[in-house]
Coordinates of C-alpha atoms in Angstrom, one line a residue:
X1 CA 113.2 101.3 68.8
X2 CA 113.8 104.1 71.2
X3 CA 110.1 104.1 72.2
X4 CA 110.3 100.3 72.9
X5 CA 113.5 100.9 75.0
X6 CA 111.7 103.6 77.0
X7 CA 108.8 101.3 77.8
X8 CA 111.2 98.5 79.0
X9 CA 113.1 101.0 81.2
X10 CA 109.8 102.5 82.5
X11 CA 108.5 99.0 83.4
X12 CA 111.7 98.1 85.1
X13 CA 111.6 101.4 87.0
X14 CA 108.0 100.8 88.0
X15 CA 108.9 97.4 89.3
X16 CA 111.8 98.9 91.3
X17 CA 109.4 101.5 92.8
X18 CA 107.1 98.7 94.0
X19 CA 110.0 96.8 95.5
X20 CA 111.3 100.0 97.1
X21 CA 107.9 100.8 98.6
X22 CA 107.7 97.3 100.1
X23 CA 111.3 97.7 101.5
X24 CA 110.4 101.1 102.9
X25 CA 107.3 99.6 104.5
X26 CA 109.4 96.9 106.1
X27 CA 112.0 99.4 107.3
X28 CA 109.4 101.4 109.1
X29 CA 108.2 98.4 111.1
X30 CA 109.2 98.2 114.8
X31 CA 111.9 95.6 115.4
X32 CA 112.3 93.0 118.1
X33 CA 115.1 90.5 118.7
X34 CA 115.2 86.8 117.6
X35 CA 114.8 85.7 121.2
X36 CA 111.8 88.0 121.7
X37 CA 110.2 86.5 118.5
X38 CA 110.5 83.0 119.8
X39 CA 109.2 84.0 123.2
X40 CA 106.3 85.9 121.7
X41 CA 105.3 83.1 119.4
X42 CA 105.2 80.8 122.4
X43 CA 102.9 83.4 124.1
X44 CA 100.6 83.5 121.1
X45 CA 100.2 79.7 121.0
X46 CA 99.7 79.7 124.8
X47 CA 96.9 82.2 124.6
X48 CA 95.1 80.4 121.7
X49 CA 95.3 77.0 123.4
X50 CA 94.2 78.5 126.8
X51 CA 91.3 80.5 125.3
X52 CA 90.0 78.8 122.1
X53 CA 87.7 75.7 122.4
X54 CA 87.4 75.8 118.6
X55 CA 90.9 74.4 118.0
X56 CA 89.9 71.3 120.0
X57 CA 86.7 70.9 117.9
X58 CA 88.8 71.3 114.8
X59 CA 91.2 68.6 115.9
X60 CA 88.6 66.1 116.9
X61 CA 86.0 66.6 114.2
X62 CA 87.9 68.1 111.2
X63 CA 91.4 66.7 111.7
X64 CA 93.1 70.1 111.9
X65 CA 96.1 69.8 114.2
X66 CA 96.8 73.3 115.6
X67 CA 99.7 72.1 117.8
X68 CA 101.5 70.5 114.8
X69 CA 101.0 73.6 112.6
X70 CA 102.1 76.1 115.2
X71 CA 105.3 74.1 115.9
X72 CA 106.1 74.0 112.2
X73 CA 105.5 77.8 112.0
X74 CA 107.7 78.5 115.0
X75 CA 110.6 76.6 113.2
X76 CA 110.4 79.2 110.5
X77 CA 111.7 81.9 112.9
X78 CA 115.4 82.1 112.4
X79 CA 118.1 84.5 113.7
X80 CA 117.9 86.5 110.5
X81 CA 114.1 86.5 110.2
X82 CA 112.9 90.0 109.4
X83 CA 110.1 91.7 111.2
X84 CA 107.9 91.5 108.1
X85 CA 108.5 87.7 107.9
X86 CA 107.8 87.4 111.6
X87 CA 104.4 89.2 111.3
X88 CA 103.4 86.8 108.5
X89 CA 104.3 83.9 110.8
X90 CA 102.1 85.4 113.5
X91 CA 99.2 85.8 111.0
X92 CA 99.6 82.2 109.8
X93 CA 99.6 80.9 113.4
X94 CA 96.3 82.7 114.0
X95 CA 94.9 81.3 110.7
X96 CA 95.8 77.8 111.8
X97 CA 93.2 78.2 114.6
X98 CA 90.6 78.1 111.8
X99 CA 88.0 80.2 113.5
X100 CA 86.4 83.4 112.1
X101 CA 86.5 85.1 115.5
X102 CA 90.2 84.2 116.1
X103 CA 92.3 86.7 114.1
X104 CA 94.5 89.8 114.0
X105 CA 92.5 92.9 114.6
X106 CA 91.9 95.2 111.6
X107 CA 92.0 99.0 111.7
X108 CA 88.2 99.3 112.0
X109 CA 88.0 97.0 115.0
X110 CA 91.0 98.7 116.6
X111 CA 89.3 102.0 116.3
X112 CA 86.2 100.5 118.0
X113 CA 88.4 99.1 120.8
X114 CA 89.9 102.5 121.4
X115 CA 86.6 104.3 121.4
X116 CA 84.5 101.9 123.4
X117 CA 86.4 99.0 124.9
X118 CA 89.2 101.0 126.5
X119 CA 87.0 103.4 128.4
X120 CA 85.0 100.4 129.7
X121 CA 88.3 98.8 130.7
X122 CA 87.5 95.7 128.6
X123 CA 91.1 95.4 127.5
X124 CA 94.4 95.4 129.4
X125 CA 96.3 97.8 127.1
X126 CA 96.0 101.6 126.5
X127 CA 95.6 103.7 123.4
X128 CA 99.2 104.7 123.2
X129 CA 100.3 101.1 122.8
X130 CA 98.2 100.5 119.7
X131 CA 100.4 102.6 117.4
X132 CA 102.5 99.6 116.3
X133 CA 99.4 97.6 115.3
X134 CA 98.3 100.2 112.8
X135 CA 101.7 99.8 111.1
X136 CA 101.4 96.0 111.1
X137 CA 97.9 96.1 109.6
X138 CA 99.1 98.3 106.8
X139 CA 102.2 96.1 106.1
X140 CA 100.2 92.8 106.1
X141 CA 97.6 94.2 103.8
X142 CA 100.3 95.1 101.2
X143 CA 102.7 92.1 101.8
X144 CA 100.5 89.2 102.6
X145 CA 98.0 89.4 99.7
X146 CA 98.5 89.2 96.0
X147 CA 96.7 91.5 93.5
X148 CA 94.6 89.3 91.2
X149 CA 90.8 89.2 91.5
X150 CA 89.2 86.4 89.6
X151 CA 85.6 86.4 90.9
X152 CA 85.5 82.7 91.5
X153 CA 82.4 81.1 93.0
X154 CA 81.9 77.7 94.6
X155 CA 78.6 76.0 94.0
X156 CA 77.5 72.3 93.7
X157 CA 80.9 71.3 95.0
X158 CA 83.0 73.0 92.3
X159 CA 84.7 76.3 91.5
X160 CA 83.7 78.4 88.5
X161 CA 84.7 81.8 87.3
X162 CA 81.6 83.9 87.4
X163 CA 82.6 86.5 84.7
X164 CA 84.5 86.0 81.5
X165 CA 87.8 87.9 81.4
X166 CA 90.9 88.6 79.3
X167 CA 94.5 88.4 80.3
X168 CA 97.5 89.1 78.1
X169 CA 95.4 89.1 75.0
X170 CA 93.6 85.8 75.6
X171 CA 89.9 85.6 76.4
X172 CA 88.6 83.2 79.1
X173 CA 84.8 82.5 79.0
X174 CA 82.4 82.7 81.9
X175 CA 81.5 79.5 83.7
X176 CA 84.8 77.6 83.4
X177 CA 85.2 74.9 86.0
X178 CA 88.5 75.1 87.9
X179 CA 90.4 71.8 87.8
X180 CA 93.8 72.4 89.4
X181 CA 96.2 75.0 90.9
X182 CA 99.9 74.7 90.6
X183 CA 99.6 71.2 89.2
X184 CA 97.4 69.9 92.1
X185 CA 93.8 69.0 92.1
X186 CA 92.0 72.1 93.3
X187 CA 90.3 70.5 96.3
X188 CA 93.5 68.9 97.5
X189 CA 95.3 72.2 97.0
X190 CA 92.9 74.2 99.0
X191 CA 92.7 71.8 102.0
X192 CA 96.4 72.4 102.6
X193 CA 95.9 76.1 103.1
X194 CA 94.8 76.1 106.8
X195 CA 97.7 78.3 107.8
X196 CA 97.2 80.7 104.9
X197 CA 93.4 81.2 104.6
X198 CA 91.0 81.5 107.6
X199 CA 88.4 80.5 108.0
X200 CA 88.2 77.9 105.3
X201 CA 84.5 77.0 104.6
X202 CA 83.4 73.4 105.0
X203 CA 81.2 71.8 102.4
X204 CA 79.6 69.1 104.6
X205 CA 77.8 67.5 101.6
X206 CA 81.2 66.8 100.0
X207 CA 83.1 66.6 103.3
X208 CA 85.8 69.0 102.2
X209 CA 86.9 72.6 102.8
X210 CA 86.7 75.3 100.2
X211 CA 87.4 79.0 99.8
X212 CA 86.5 81.2 96.8
X213 CA 89.4 83.5 97.5
X214 CA 92.1 80.8 98.1
X215 CA 94.4 82.6 95.6
X216 CA 94.7 85.8 97.6
X217 CA 97.8 84.8 99.8
X218 CA 100.9 85.9 97.9
X219 CA 102.9 83.0 99.3
X220 CA 101.2 80.5 96.9
X221 CA 102.5 82.3 93.9
X222 CA 105.6 80.2 93.0
X223 CA 108.3 82.4 91.5
X224 CA 105.7 85.1 91.5
X225 CA 103.1 83.3 89.4
X226 CA 100.1 81.1 89.9
X227 CA 99.0 78.3 87.5
X228 CA 95.3 77.6 87.2
X229 CA 93.7 75.0 84.8
X230 CA 90.1 75.4 83.7
X231 CA 87.7 73.5 81.5
X232 CA 84.6 75.1 79.9
X233 CA 81.2 73.5 79.2
X234 CA 82.4 72.4 75.8
X235 CA 85.4 70.5 77.3
X236 CA 87.9 73.1 76.0
X237 CA 90.9 73.4 78.4
X238 CA 92.4 76.7 79.4
X239 CA 95.5 77.5 81.4
X240 CA 95.9 80.7 83.2
X241 CA 99.4 81.6 84.5
X242 CA 99.1 84.9 86.3
X243 CA 101.6 87.1 88.2
X244 CA 100.9 88.1 91.8
X245 CA 100.9 91.8 90.9
X246 CA 98.7 91.3 87.8
X247 CA 95.0 91.9 87.1
X248 CA 92.6 90.6 84.6
X249 CA 90.1 92.6 82.5
X250 CA 86.5 91.4 83.0
X251 CA 84.5 91.1 79.8
X252 CA 81.1 91.8 81.5
X253 CA 80.4 94.6 84.0
X254 CA 79.7 93.4 87.5
X255 CA 76.9 95.4 88.9
X256 CA 76.2 93.7 92.2
X257 CA 78.5 92.1 94.9
X258 CA 77.9 88.7 96.5
X259 CA 79.4 88.3 100.0
X260 CA 79.4 89.7 103.5
X261 CA 77.8 93.2 103.8
X262 CA 77.4 93.3 100.1
X263 CA 74.3 95.4 100.3
X264 CA 75.3 99.0 100.7
X265 CA 71.8 100.5 101.2
X266 CA 70.1 100.6 104.5
X267 CA 66.9 98.7 105.2
X268 CA 64.8 97.8 102.1
X269 CA 61.1 97.1 102.6
X270 CA 58.2 96.2 100.2
X271 CA 54.6 95.1 100.5
X272 CA 53.3 92.7 97.8
X273 CA 49.5 93.3 97.4
X274 CA 48.6 90.1 95.7
X275 CA 50.2 87.8 98.3
X276 CA 50.0 90.0 101.4
X277 CA 53.7 89.6 102.0
X278 CA 55.7 92.2 103.8
X279 CA 59.4 92.0 102.9
X280 CA 62.4 93.5 104.8
X281 CA 66.0 93.3 103.8
X282 CA 68.4 94.1 106.7
X283 CA 72.1 94.3 105.7
X284 CA 73.7 94.2 109.2
X285 CA 72.6 93.6 112.7
X286 CA 72.7 97.2 113.8
X287 CA 70.1 98.1 116.4
X288 CA 69.0 101.3 114.6
X289 CA 68.2 99.2 111.6
X290 CA 66.0 96.9 113.8
X291 CA 64.2 100.1 114.9
X292 CA 63.6 101.1 111.3
X293 CA 62.0 97.8 110.4
X294 CA 59.8 98.0 113.5
X295 CA 58.5 101.4 112.6
X296 CA 57.9 100.4 109.0
X297 CA 56.0 97.3 110.1
X298 CA 53.8 99.3 112.5
X299 CA 53.0 101.7 109.6
X300 CA 52.3 98.9 107.2
X301 CA 49.9 97.1 109.6
X302 CA 47.8 100.3 109.8
X303 CA 46.9 100.2 106.1
X304 CA 47.6 96.6 104.8
X305 CA 46.5 93.1 105.4
X306 CA 49.7 91.2 106.1
X307 CA 49.6 87.4 105.7
X308 CA 53.3 86.6 105.8
X309 CA 56.6 88.4 106.6
X310 CA 60.0 87.9 105.0
X311 CA 63.2 88.9 106.8
X312 CA 66.1 88.8 104.3
X313 CA 69.5 88.5 106.0
X314 CA 71.5 87.4 103.0
X315 CA 75.0 88.9 103.2
X316 CA 74.4 89.9 106.9
X317 CA 77.6 89.4 108.7
X318 CA 76.1 90.0 112.2
X319 CA 76.3 92.5 115.0
X320 CA 73.9 92.6 117.9
X321 CA 71.1 90.1 118.7
X322 CA 69.0 93.0 120.0
X323 CA 68.6 94.1 116.4
X324 CA 66.1 91.4 115.3
X325 CA 64.5 91.4 118.7
X326 CA 63.4 95.0 118.1
X327 CA 60.9 94.0 115.4
X328 CA 60.3 90.3 116.1
X329 CA 59.0 91.2 119.6
X330 CA 56.1 93.0 117.8
X331 CA 55.3 89.9 115.8
X332 CA 56.0 86.6 117.6
X333 CA 53.2 84.9 119.6
X334 CA 55.6 83.0 121.8
X335 CA 59.0 83.8 123.3
X336 CA 61.8 82.7 121.0
X337 CA 64.1 80.9 123.4
X338 CA 66.6 78.0 123.5
X339 CA 68.0 75.8 126.2
X340 CA 71.5 77.0 125.5
X341 CA 74.5 74.9 126.3
X342 CA 77.9 76.5 125.7
X343 CA 81.4 75.4 126.5
X344 CA 84.6 77.2 127.6
X345 CA 88.0 75.9 128.3
X346 CA 88.6 75.3 132.0
X347 CA 92.2 76.6 131.7
X348 CA 94.1 78.8 134.1
X349 CA 93.8 81.9 131.8
X350 CA 90.0 81.4 131.4
X351 CA 89.6 80.8 135.2
X352 CA 91.4 84.1 135.9
X353 CA 89.6 86.1 133.2
X354 CA 86.0 85.0 134.3
X355 CA 86.9 84.8 138.0
X356 CA 85.9 81.1 138.4
X357 CA 87.3 78.0 139.9
X358 CA 86.2 74.4 140.5
X359 CA 84.2 75.3 143.6
X360 CA 82.4 78.3 142.1
X361 CA 81.3 76.1 139.1
X362 CA 80.0 73.4 141.4
X363 CA 78.1 76.0 143.4
X364 CA 76.6 77.8 140.4
X365 CA 73.3 76.3 139.2
X366 CA 73.9 77.3 135.6
X367 CA 77.5 76.0 135.5
X368 CA 78.5 72.3 135.3
X369 CA 81.3 70.0 134.4
X370 CA 78.8 67.4 133.1
X371 CA 76.4 68.8 130.5
X372 CA 74.7 65.4 129.9
X373 CA 75.4 65.6 126.1
X374 CA 78.3 64.6 123.8
X375 CA 81.4 66.7 124.5
X376 CA 84.9 67.1 123.2
X377 CA 87.4 64.7 124.7
X378 CA 90.6 66.6 124.0
X379 CA 90.3 69.5 126.5
X380 CA 88.9 70.1 130.0
X381 CA 85.9 72.4 129.7
X382 CA 83.1 73.7 131.8
X383 CA 79.6 74.3 130.5
X384 CA 77.0 77.0 130.9
X385 CA 73.4 75.7 130.7
X386 CA 70.5 78.1 130.8
X387 CA 67.2 79.0 129.2
X388 CA 68.0 82.0 127.0
X389 CA 65.2 84.3 125.8
X390 CA 66.3 85.8 122.6
X391 CA 63.0 87.5 121.7
X392 CA 60.2 88.2 124.2
X393 CA 56.8 89.4 122.8
X394 CA 56.0 93.0 123.6
X395 CA 53.0 93.7 125.9
X396 CA 51.4 95.2 122.8
X397 CA 52.0 93.2 119.6
X398 CA 50.8 93.6 116.0
X399 CA 47.8 91.6 114.9
X400 CA 49.8 88.8 113.1
X401 CA 49.7 85.1 113.3
X402 CA 51.3 84.1 110.0
X403 CA 54.7 82.7 109.1
X404 CA 57.9 84.7 109.3
X405 CA 60.4 83.5 106.6
X406 CA 64.1 84.1 107.1
X407 CA 66.1 84.2 103.8
X408 CA 69.7 83.4 104.2
X409 CA 72.8 82.7 102.1
X410 CA 76.2 81.4 103.0
X411 CA 77.3 84.9 103.9
X412 CA 75.6 85.2 107.2
X413 CA 77.6 85.1 110.5
X414 CA 77.4 85.7 114.2
X415 CA 74.1 87.2 115.3
X416 CA 72.6 86.7 111.8
X417 CA 73.4 83.0 112.1
X418 CA 71.8 83.0 115.6
X419 CA 68.5 84.2 114.0
X420 CA 68.7 81.4 111.5
X421 CA 69.2 79.0 114.4
X422 CA 66.1 80.4 116.2
X423 CA 64.0 79.8 113.1
X424 CA 64.9 76.1 113.3
X425 CA 63.5 76.0 116.9
X426 CA 60.3 78.0 116.2
X427 CA 57.1 77.0 114.6
X428 CA 56.4 80.5 113.4
X429 CA 59.8 81.2 111.9
X430 CA 61.0 79.3 108.8
X431 CA 64.5 79.4 107.4
X432 CA 65.1 79.3 103.6
X433 CA 68.3 79.3 101.6
X434 CA 71.9 78.2 102.0
X435 CA 74.0 77.2 105.1
X436 CA 76.9 79.5 105.9
X437 CA 79.5 76.6 105.9
X438 CA 81.3 78.1 108.9
X439 CA 81.2 77.0 112.5
X440 CA 78.3 78.8 114.0
X441 CA 76.3 79.2 117.2
X442 CA 76.1 81.5 120.2
X443 CA 79.5 83.2 120.7
X444 CA 80.8 85.4 123.5
X445 CA 82.7 88.6 123.3
X446 CA 86.1 87.8 121.9
X447 CA 89.1 88.2 124.2
X448 CA 91.6 90.8 123.0
X449 CA 95.3 90.2 123.7
X450 CA 98.5 92.2 123.0
X451 CA 101.8 90.4 122.6
X452 CA 104.5 91.9 125.0
X453 CA 107.4 92.9 122.7
X454 CA 105.9 93.7 119.3
X455 CA 102.6 95.0 120.7
X456 CA 100.7 92.9 118.0
X457 CA 97.0 92.7 118.9
X458 CA 94.8 89.8 118.2
X459 CA 91.4 88.4 119.4
X460 CA 90.3 84.8 120.3
X461 CA 86.8 83.4 120.6
X462 CA 86.4 81.8 124.1
X463 CA 83.2 79.9 123.6
X464 CA 81.6 77.1 121.5
X465 CA 77.9 76.3 121.2
X466 CA 76.7 72.7 122.0
X467 CA 73.0 73.5 122.0
X468 CA 70.8 70.6 120.8
X469 CA 73.7 68.5 119.7
X470 CA 73.3 64.7 119.4
X471 CA 77.0 64.1 118.4
X472 CA 80.1 66.3 118.4
X473 CA 79.8 66.8 114.6
X474 CA 76.6 68.8 115.4
X475 CA 78.6 71.5 117.0
X476 CA 78.8 72.9 113.5
X477 CA 75.3 74.2 114.2
X478 CA 74.3 75.4 110.7
X479 CA 70.9 74.2 109.5
X480 CA 68.3 75.5 107.1
X481 CA 64.8 74.1 107.0
X482 CA 64.2 74.6 103.2
X483 CA 67.6 74.4 101.4
X484 CA 67.7 76.5 98.2
X485 CA 71.1 76.8 96.6
X486 CA 71.9 79.4 93.9
X487 CA 72.7 77.8 90.6
X488 CA 75.6 79.3 88.5
X489 CA 73.0 80.9 86.2
X490 CA 71.3 82.6 89.2
X491 CA 74.5 83.9 90.6
X492 CA 75.6 85.2 87.2
X493 CA 72.2 87.1 86.8
X494 CA 72.5 88.5 90.3
X495 CA 76.0 89.8 89.6
X496 CA 75.4 91.3 86.1
X497 CA 71.8 92.6 86.2
X498 CA 71.2 96.3 86.3
X499 CA 68.0 95.7 88.3
X500 CA 67.9 96.1 92.0
X501 CA 68.3 92.4 93.2
X502 CA 66.3 93.3 96.3
X503 CA 63.7 95.2 94.3
X504 CA 60.1 94.0 94.0
X505 CA 60.3 92.9 90.3
X506 CA 63.6 91.0 90.7
X507 CA 62.4 89.2 93.9
X508 CA 59.2 88.1 92.1
X509 CA 60.7 87.1 88.8
X510 CA 64.2 85.9 89.5
X511 CA 64.9 85.1 93.1
X512 CA 64.7 81.4 93.9
X513 CA 64.5 81.9 97.7
X514 CA 61.7 84.4 97.5
X515 CA 60.0 82.0 95.1
X516 CA 60.2 79.3 97.8
X517 CA 58.3 81.7 100.2
X518 CA 55.5 82.1 97.6
X519 CA 55.4 78.3 97.1
X520 CA 55.1 77.6 100.8
X521 CA 52.4 80.3 101.2
X522 CA 50.4 78.9 98.4
X523 CA 50.6 75.4 99.9
X524 CA 49.4 76.8 103.2

């Protein structure tokens, strides 16, 4: 009995320690007044509306009303609103913009800004003024997100738990389909999370948003718990009621991640003797990795007969477009180019930032107010039209006239997504795999802004890509020439196998996208 009492007291004490740590974290936050909070929130909304063309696309095409949501969030600021509560309102307002490039900065990006952007005078604030933001980042990481990790996947329009798990003595099998959350149909529940989760992905086949990590925001845990209803393949029902500080125990070891930057190795290359395929996996668009592939290609061509090349960008979250140019310039027969049309808001802030006005646009041959294509109606914009050469063949190229296959999954973004788009416009390049389900296209450097009182730092994307569109829906930009979607079984195998999923054996025996390459080569 004494032992039981000790456990109860210990657990209560542990809970109090967690609560005390959260209170201590809140107490360390810089404080601003109620009036300053209201003024700052107005500034935040002003900057987003002035800079972001994406919010107008979201409103016209996806029915996401940023104005309405930002007004609702401002009403949550009260005279007794704590600094922690205010920071979460700021984060939710940024989320409501529903753009992957419009967000608070994280510590990694803030370090980069201090190291590179400040010396180049690309931001209007100095290093000393960034101290508050590091505290905000730490606080939001602890306070905004709940602890559970359920390893959900979304495939064929539904959510499933990838791995079986146990929780509070009950086992839940792998492959259960998620039916509801907090008593609401799961798809209806997720579509209401535009201020809590950003960016929500967009399943265009089903015409609905989704997010595999929708359960991360702590705010959706009512009275500290979340209720999820599942059904397995035998029609058995399971209810999971989990606390926001709880974890589950997975019944199978997960050996491989599936997501952005999930490959921890550097470049992986193979040569397949029977088919003459040279394969290169590039985990991120870092220029030194592009140089590595170029050198390995040159070495391979000295000793091998290469009939086809595979560039695997699955999980590649982007970086520099110069990365793929490094090696593709040795392979392509023609310049990879697009007649690019991008749009930016013609707002006072953008005019001042880019040093433009109506006269300068009318006098510039690449700028126009009339792009001659469908355009958004809800905002005055100007357009930049130019032929953009992404990859120009080197003066000395490798002896290659075969196909270059680009393998992609839904976890590509930014410059990796640009490579996929180039494949669509090239006879020599062929894209295979999944669409990213996020707004894509040619982006500009995000504009970095610091709020005046709190010194909260965020970024906003100033550009949207209208290249090759026939209607405003096409601004979504994501296309793949040969769609290949992972089945649940394929994803389970990739997650649990002890084999290298980018190794030669796994690619040849179990990879549906690589199998499509071999099929197309055989047909050729």
